[in-house]
Amino acid sequence: VAWALVALLAAATGVVQAGSVRATGNPHMEEDTCAAEPCKCPAMMLNPFAAVSKPLATQEDTLIKIVKKSIMGFEVFIYHFKQPQRISELQLPFKILPMHTLDMEGVVDLKVPPHQSTDSWFPGYQWSILVCTKCQRSTHLGWRFESVTNPSEQFYALIVSYDDEEQTNTLAVGDAEKMGVAAEISIGTPAPGWMVAMVLAMAEVSTKASPVA
């Protein structure tokens, strides 16, 4: 039923053909030309079978569109959002892939104040920030979304990127959502300085709290 609803949405809004998809790190951060090899965080090993397949309720004023992709022949859905102006004046755009499970080895879950976390792309869920610390440079992987009413209900949202091919068959329907098809997906984005500082602060607190051998 969920896939049928998505198919109907695609038929009503048009199809955009897309090309290769890659994990490139934070698209809004300057490239670090001194960085070594790209991050190989376990959480970045994408398992399409763990992707959330049912349509999710979204925040109306921040959703840009939804795009259908193909990973190893398995269709997934990429949500295009922008940050709400009430949280960030820049209103930066992100492409995210919701996942049921994620390998959390080396990943730090950064909590944010409730007045921010409950202003969510997915209503009814509060968010926290996922940063991988296994890399030479900390990588912002995405977010964890936890139900406000049932903390045991959660999912993850990985930042992904991809290259669009020339648009081949788009049916313009005002500002309605559009869906497309793509091949490969890349995950993660370099963590900004303030995020790295939070990770280091958490590590310092944890070290001080650990008993001395």
Coordinates of C-alpha atoms in Angstrom, one line a residue:
V1 CA 0.0 0.0 0.0
A2 CA 2.8 2.4 0.9
W3 CA 4.6 1.8 -2.4
A4 CA 1.3 2.2 -4.3
L5 CA 0.8 5.7 -2.7
V6 CA 4.3 6.7 -3.7
A7 CA 3.7 5.5 -7.2
L8 CA 0.6 7.5 -7.5
L9 CA 2.5 10.6 -6.2
A10 CA 5.2 10.0 -8.9
A11 CA 2.6 9.8 -11.6
A12 CA 0.9 13.0 -10.5
T13 CA 4.1 15.0 -10.3
G14 CA 6.4 13.8 -13.1
V15 CA 9.6 11.8 -13.4
V16 CA 13.2 13.2 -13.3
Q17 CA 15.9 10.9 -14.5
A18 CA 19.1 11.0 -12.4
G19 CA 22.6 9.6 -12.7
S20 CA 25.3 8.5 -10.3
V21 CA 24.9 9.1 -6.5
R22 CA 27.9 9.6 -4.2
A23 CA 28.7 10.3 -0.5
T24 CA 30.6 13.6 -0.6
G25 CA 30.4 15.0 3.0
N26 CA 28.8 18.2 4.0
P27 CA 28.0 20.1 0.8
H28 CA 27.9 23.4 2.7
M29 CA 31.5 23.1 4.1
E30 CA 34.6 24.2 2.3
E31 CA 36.7 21.3 0.9
D32 CA 39.7 20.4 3.0
T33 CA 42.5 20.0 0.4
C34 CA 44.8 18.5 3.0
A35 CA 42.4 15.8 4.0
A36 CA 43.5 12.2 3.5
E37 CA 41.3 9.5 2.0
P38 CA 37.5 9.9 2.3
C39 CA 35.9 8.7 5.5
K40 CA 35.2 5.0 5.7
C41 CA 32.8 5.0 8.7
P42 CA 30.9 1.7 9.0
A43 CA 27.6 3.7 9.1
M44 CA 28.4 4.7 5.5
M45 CA 28.2 1.2 4.2
L46 CA 24.7 1.6 2.8
N47 CA 22.3 -1.3 3.1
P48 CA 19.3 -0.6 0.9
F49 CA 17.2 -3.3 2.7
A50 CA 17.4 -1.2 5.8
A51 CA 16.0 1.9 4.1
V52 CA 12.5 3.1 5.3
S53 CA 10.2 2.1 2.5
K54 CA 7.0 3.6 3.6
P55 CA 6.2 7.3 3.0
L56 CA 6.8 9.5 6.0
A57 CA 4.8 12.5 7.2
T58 CA 6.9 15.6 6.5
Q59 CA 7.1 19.2 7.6
E60 CA 5.3 21.3 5.1
D61 CA 7.4 24.4 5.1
T62 CA 10.8 22.7 4.7
L63 CA 10.1 19.8 2.3
I64 CA 11.4 20.6 -1.2
K65 CA 10.7 17.3 -3.0
I66 CA 11.1 13.5 -2.8
V67 CA 13.2 11.6 -5.3
K68 CA 13.1 7.9 -6.0
K69 CA 16.5 6.2 -6.4
S70 CA 17.9 2.8 -7.1
I71 CA 20.6 1.2 -5.0
M72 CA 21.7 -2.3 -6.2
G73 CA 18.3 -2.6 -7.9
F74 CA 16.4 -1.7 -4.8
E75 CA 14.3 1.4 -4.9
V76 CA 14.7 3.9 -2.0
F77 CA 13.3 7.5 -1.4
I78 CA 15.5 10.5 -0.9
Y79 CA 13.9 13.5 0.9
H80 CA 15.1 16.9 -0.1
F81 CA 14.7 19.4 2.8
K82 CA 15.9 22.8 3.7
Q83 CA 16.6 24.0 7.2
P84 CA 13.7 26.1 8.7
Q85 CA 14.6 29.8 8.9
R86 CA 13.6 29.8 12.6
I87 CA 16.6 27.5 13.2
S88 CA 19.1 28.7 10.6
E89 CA 18.9 32.0 8.6
L90 CA 20.9 30.2 5.8
Q91 CA 18.1 27.6 5.3
L92 CA 20.7 25.1 3.9
P93 CA 19.3 22.3 1.8
F94 CA 20.0 18.6 2.5
K95 CA 19.2 15.3 0.8
I96 CA 18.5 12.5 3.3
L97 CA 17.8 8.8 3.2
P98 CA 15.8 7.5 6.2
M99 CA 17.1 4.1 7.5
H100 CA 15.6 1.7 10.0
T101 CA 19.1 0.6 11.3
L102 CA 22.6 1.9 11.2
D103 CA 26.0 0.6 12.3
M104 CA 26.8 3.0 15.2
E105 CA 30.5 2.0 15.6
G106 CA 32.5 5.2 16.0
V107 CA 29.4 7.4 15.8
V108 CA 28.6 10.0 18.4
D109 CA 24.9 11.0 19.0
L110 CA 24.8 14.7 19.8
K111 CA 21.7 16.0 21.6
V112 CA 20.3 19.5 21.0
P113 CA 17.9 21.7 23.1
P114 CA 14.3 20.5 22.9
H115 CA 13.1 23.7 21.4
Q116 CA 15.2 22.9 18.4
S117 CA 15.0 19.1 18.2
T118 CA 11.2 19.1 18.2
D119 CA 11.1 21.5 15.2
S120 CA 11.5 18.5 13.0
W121 CA 11.4 17.6 9.3
F122 CA 9.4 14.6 10.4
P123 CA 6.5 15.8 12.7
G124 CA 6.2 13.9 16.0
Y125 CA 10.0 13.0 16.0
Q126 CA 12.8 14.9 17.7
W127 CA 16.2 14.9 16.2
S128 CA 19.8 14.6 17.3
I129 CA 23.0 14.8 15.3
L130 CA 25.1 11.9 14.2
V131 CA 28.9 12.4 13.8
C132 CA 31.4 9.8 12.9
T133 CA 34.7 10.1 14.8
K134 CA 36.5 7.2 13.1
C135 CA 37.8 9.4 10.3
Q136 CA 40.8 11.8 10.3
R137 CA 38.2 14.5 9.9
S138 CA 34.9 14.2 11.8
T139 CA 32.1 13.5 9.4
H140 CA 28.5 14.7 9.9
L141 CA 26.5 11.6 8.8
G142 CA 23.0 12.8 9.4
W143 CA 20.5 12.6 12.2
R144 CA 18.6 10.3 14.5
F145 CA 14.9 10.8 14.8
E146 CA 13.1 9.6 17.9
S147 CA 9.4 9.6 18.6
V148 CA 8.4 12.3 21.0
T149 CA 5.7 10.0 22.6
N150 CA 7.5 6.6 22.3
P151 CA 11.3 6.8 22.6
S152 CA 11.7 3.2 21.5
E153 CA 10.4 4.2 18.0
Q154 CA 13.2 5.7 16.0
F155 CA 14.9 5.9 12.6
Y156 CA 18.1 7.4 11.1
A157 CA 18.5 9.9 8.3
L158 CA 21.7 9.8 6.3
I159 CA 22.9 12.8 4.3
V160 CA 23.4 11.6 0.7
S161 CA 24.3 13.2 -2.6
Y162 CA 24.0 12.3 -6.3
D163 CA 24.4 13.7 -9.8
D164 CA 21.4 14.4 -11.9
E165 CA 21.4 13.7 -15.5
E166 CA 19.8 16.0 -18.0
Q167 CA 16.1 16.2 -17.2
T168 CA 14.4 13.9 -19.7
N169 CA 10.7 13.7 -18.7
T170 CA 9.4 16.2 -16.2
L171 CA 5.7 17.0 -15.9
A172 CA 5.5 20.5 -14.4
V173 CA 2.7 20.7 -11.8
G174 CA 3.2 24.1 -10.1
D175 CA 5.4 23.7 -7.0
A176 CA 4.3 20.1 -6.4
E177 CA 6.8 17.5 -5.3
K178 CA 8.8 15.6 -8.0
M179 CA 10.3 12.2 -8.0
G180 CA 13.1 10.7 -10.0
V181 CA 15.4 7.7 -10.4
A182 CA 19.1 7.4 -9.7
A183 CA 21.8 4.7 -9.4
E184 CA 24.5 5.0 -6.7
I185 CA 24.4 7.0 -3.4
S186 CA 27.2 8.7 -1.4
I187 CA 26.8 9.4 2.3
G188 CA 28.0 11.9 4.9
T189 CA 29.4 15.4 5.0
P190 CA 32.4 17.0 6.8
A191 CA 31.4 18.1 10.3
P192 CA 31.5 21.9 11.0
G193 CA 33.7 23.3 13.7
W194 CA 30.9 23.7 16.3
M195 CA 29.9 20.1 15.8
V196 CA 33.4 18.8 16.3
A197 CA 33.7 21.0 19.4
M198 CA 30.6 19.3 20.9
V199 CA 32.1 15.8 20.2
L200 CA 35.3 16.8 21.9
A201 CA 33.4 18.2 24.9
M202 CA 31.5 14.9 25.2
A203 CA 34.7 12.9 25.0
E204 CA 36.3 15.1 27.8
V205 CA 33.3 14.7 30.1
S206 CA 33.3 10.9 29.5
T207 CA 37.0 10.7 30.3
K208 CA 36.6 12.6 33.5
A209 CA 33.7 10.4 34.5
S210 CA 35.6 7.2 33.9
P211 CA 37.2 5.6 37.0
V212 CA 40.9 5.6 37.2
A213 CA 42.5 2.2 37.0

